[in-house]
XYZ file of C-alpha atoms in Angstrom:
182
model
C 78.801 85.594 -54.588
C 75.902 83.543 -53.249
C 76.560 80.928 -55.947
C 80.154 80.488 -54.801
C 79.056 80.001 -51.188
C 76.452 77.417 -52.233
C 79.039 75.593 -54.343
C 81.535 75.516 -51.440
C 78.853 74.251 -49.052
C 77.882 71.546 -51.542
C 81.508 70.415 -51.886
C 81.978 70.510 -48.117
C 78.815 68.461 -47.551
C 79.760 65.953 -50.270
C 83.275 65.654 -48.828
C 81.891 65.093 -45.333
C 79.491 62.401 -46.573
C 82.307 60.643 -48.439
C 84.636 60.817 -45.420
C 82.004 59.503 -43.002
C 80.998 56.743 -45.441
C 84.646 55.758 -45.836
C 85.117 55.541 -42.064
C 81.870 53.631 -41.589
C 82.309 51.100 -44.359
C 86.093 50.669 -44.731
C 86.786 47.249 -43.292
C 89.748 46.019 -41.313
C 90.641 42.415 -40.505
C 90.560 41.282 -36.894
C 91.585 37.997 -35.280
C 90.051 36.128 -32.385
C 90.522 32.681 -30.934
C 88.731 30.606 -28.336
C 89.544 27.189 -26.911
C 88.133 24.634 -24.499
C 88.676 21.107 -23.332
C 85.762 18.712 -23.580
C 86.524 16.114 -20.936
C 86.304 12.378 -21.515
C 85.058 12.652 -25.105
C 86.911 11.579 -28.255
C 87.728 14.308 -30.807
C 85.722 12.556 -33.533
C 82.537 12.762 -31.429
C 82.897 16.496 -30.752
C 83.856 17.169 -34.395
C 80.809 15.268 -35.702
C 78.480 17.201 -33.414
C 79.877 20.626 -34.369
C 80.079 19.743 -38.081
C 76.313 19.095 -38.187
C 74.930 22.596 -38.778
C 71.600 21.460 -37.363
C 73.297 21.482 -33.955
C 74.471 25.062 -34.418
C 71.032 26.383 -33.395
C 71.644 24.742 -30.002
C 75.220 25.974 -29.759
C 74.813 29.539 -31.043
C 71.827 31.362 -29.491
C 71.823 34.061 -32.178
C 70.900 31.722 -35.074
C 67.209 31.947 -35.902
C 66.877 29.763 -38.998
C 68.999 28.045 -41.630
C 68.855 26.092 -44.875
C 71.451 23.665 -46.192
C 72.085 24.734 -49.788
C 74.374 21.915 -50.927
C 76.507 19.085 -49.614
C 78.931 16.523 -50.968
C 81.727 14.201 -49.946
C 82.170 11.429 -47.437
C 82.999 10.979 -43.749
C 86.670 11.967 -44.104
C 86.059 14.979 -46.361
C 82.640 16.581 -46.427
C 81.660 19.957 -47.824
C 78.423 21.818 -47.501
C 76.969 25.293 -47.789
C 74.339 26.840 -45.550
C 72.356 30.048 -45.534
C 71.335 31.295 -42.123
C 69.702 34.220 -40.370
C 70.817 35.416 -36.971
C 69.842 38.174 -34.591
C 72.706 40.137 -33.166
C 73.261 39.592 -29.457
C 73.613 43.259 -28.534
C 71.030 44.562 -31.021
C 68.484 41.711 -31.163
C 66.117 43.683 -33.382
C 68.833 43.818 -36.068
C 69.258 40.583 -38.002
C 71.718 39.574 -40.650
C 71.765 36.964 -43.367
C 74.812 34.873 -44.148
C 75.957 32.237 -46.590
C 78.679 29.943 -45.305
C 80.770 27.249 -46.961
C 82.123 24.468 -44.756
C 84.960 22.032 -45.384
C 84.883 19.236 -42.812
C 87.922 16.932 -42.788
C 90.142 14.699 -40.699
C 93.805 13.921 -40.968
C 95.846 11.590 -38.750
C 93.535 11.856 -35.739
C 93.108 15.643 -36.012
C 89.724 16.947 -37.095
C 88.955 20.241 -38.828
C 86.012 22.405 -39.793
C 87.073 25.290 -42.019
C 84.343 27.762 -42.884
C 84.010 30.951 -44.903
C 81.074 33.247 -44.186
C 79.641 36.140 -46.194
C 77.337 38.076 -43.865
C 75.125 40.994 -44.920
C 73.171 43.375 -42.716
C 71.346 46.684 -42.984
C 69.379 45.427 -45.952
C 72.540 44.332 -47.768
C 74.275 47.704 -47.443
C 77.034 46.237 -45.289
C 78.489 42.833 -46.175
C 81.397 41.326 -44.300
C 83.541 38.207 -44.637
C 84.907 35.931 -41.967
C 86.894 32.710 -41.865
C 87.002 30.122 -39.106
C 89.340 27.197 -38.551
C 87.936 24.895 -35.869
C 90.369 22.167 -34.812
C 89.706 19.143 -32.587
C 92.624 17.157 -31.142
C 93.071 14.463 -28.521
C 94.451 15.311 -25.097
C 94.898 13.309 -21.910
C 91.683 14.855 -20.562
C 89.575 14.379 -23.709
C 89.356 16.777 -26.658
C 90.991 20.147 -27.150
C 88.787 22.413 -29.273
C 90.493 25.455 -30.765
C 88.781 27.934 -33.065
C 90.682 30.699 -34.835
C 88.575 33.355 -36.521
C 89.483 36.183 -38.836
C 86.687 38.649 -39.484
C 86.094 41.916 -41.303
C 84.574 44.896 -39.594
C 84.351 48.621 -40.321
C 86.782 50.558 -38.153
C 84.066 52.578 -36.398
C 82.150 49.386 -35.529
C 85.195 47.416 -34.322
C 84.122 47.241 -30.681
C 80.597 46.180 -31.631
C 81.918 43.427 -33.933
C 84.361 42.217 -31.304
C 81.608 41.976 -28.680
C 79.447 40.007 -31.120
C 82.238 37.547 -31.966
C 83.111 37.047 -28.287
C 79.456 36.585 -27.286
C 78.843 33.945 -29.967
C 82.092 32.051 -29.446
C 81.751 31.896 -25.671
C 78.182 30.634 -25.942
C 79.148 28.047 -28.537
C 81.915 26.695 -26.313
C 79.797 26.799 -23.132
C 76.917 25.018 -24.874
C 79.301 22.474 -26.386
C 80.696 21.652 -22.945
C 77.178 21.455 -21.496
C 76.072 19.076 -24.267
C 78.895 16.633 -23.573
C 78.676 16.954 -19.775
C 75.201 15.332 -19.829
């Protein structure tokens, strides 16, 4: 009888661990977008500044360090890959490591930076993907910057991920405006 009880408890514990793991690590896709107008600046100037990953440390306060892994192309179509480390804004003692691939292009006066990121945290136990399309277009006031992001996040961490995305995007846009307001 005691064996049966132990077996049931083992199955119950294993089932609970599997269910919790599934809820923790099953990822959903979420969308976010942010926009701003950079006054009295041409789209090409804003695009060039954002496309240079070296400027991202000034725009995004969570980035700690980065390395450019590869780059190729020319002014109208440039591709590069970067590996970077960032501390999370709401848990600064928790860092993550990401590899991102960037496609920087222009077409008929519209400028784009398309990036794909593979971000791992918790010692590589949790890896997530995100995609960003950053578009720069001319307006009467200057440049309209629009970034659309799609990111993965485990269901139980959705609010945390959303706060992180919002924090980073808002700082990037605020710092971008501040840079060009000088």
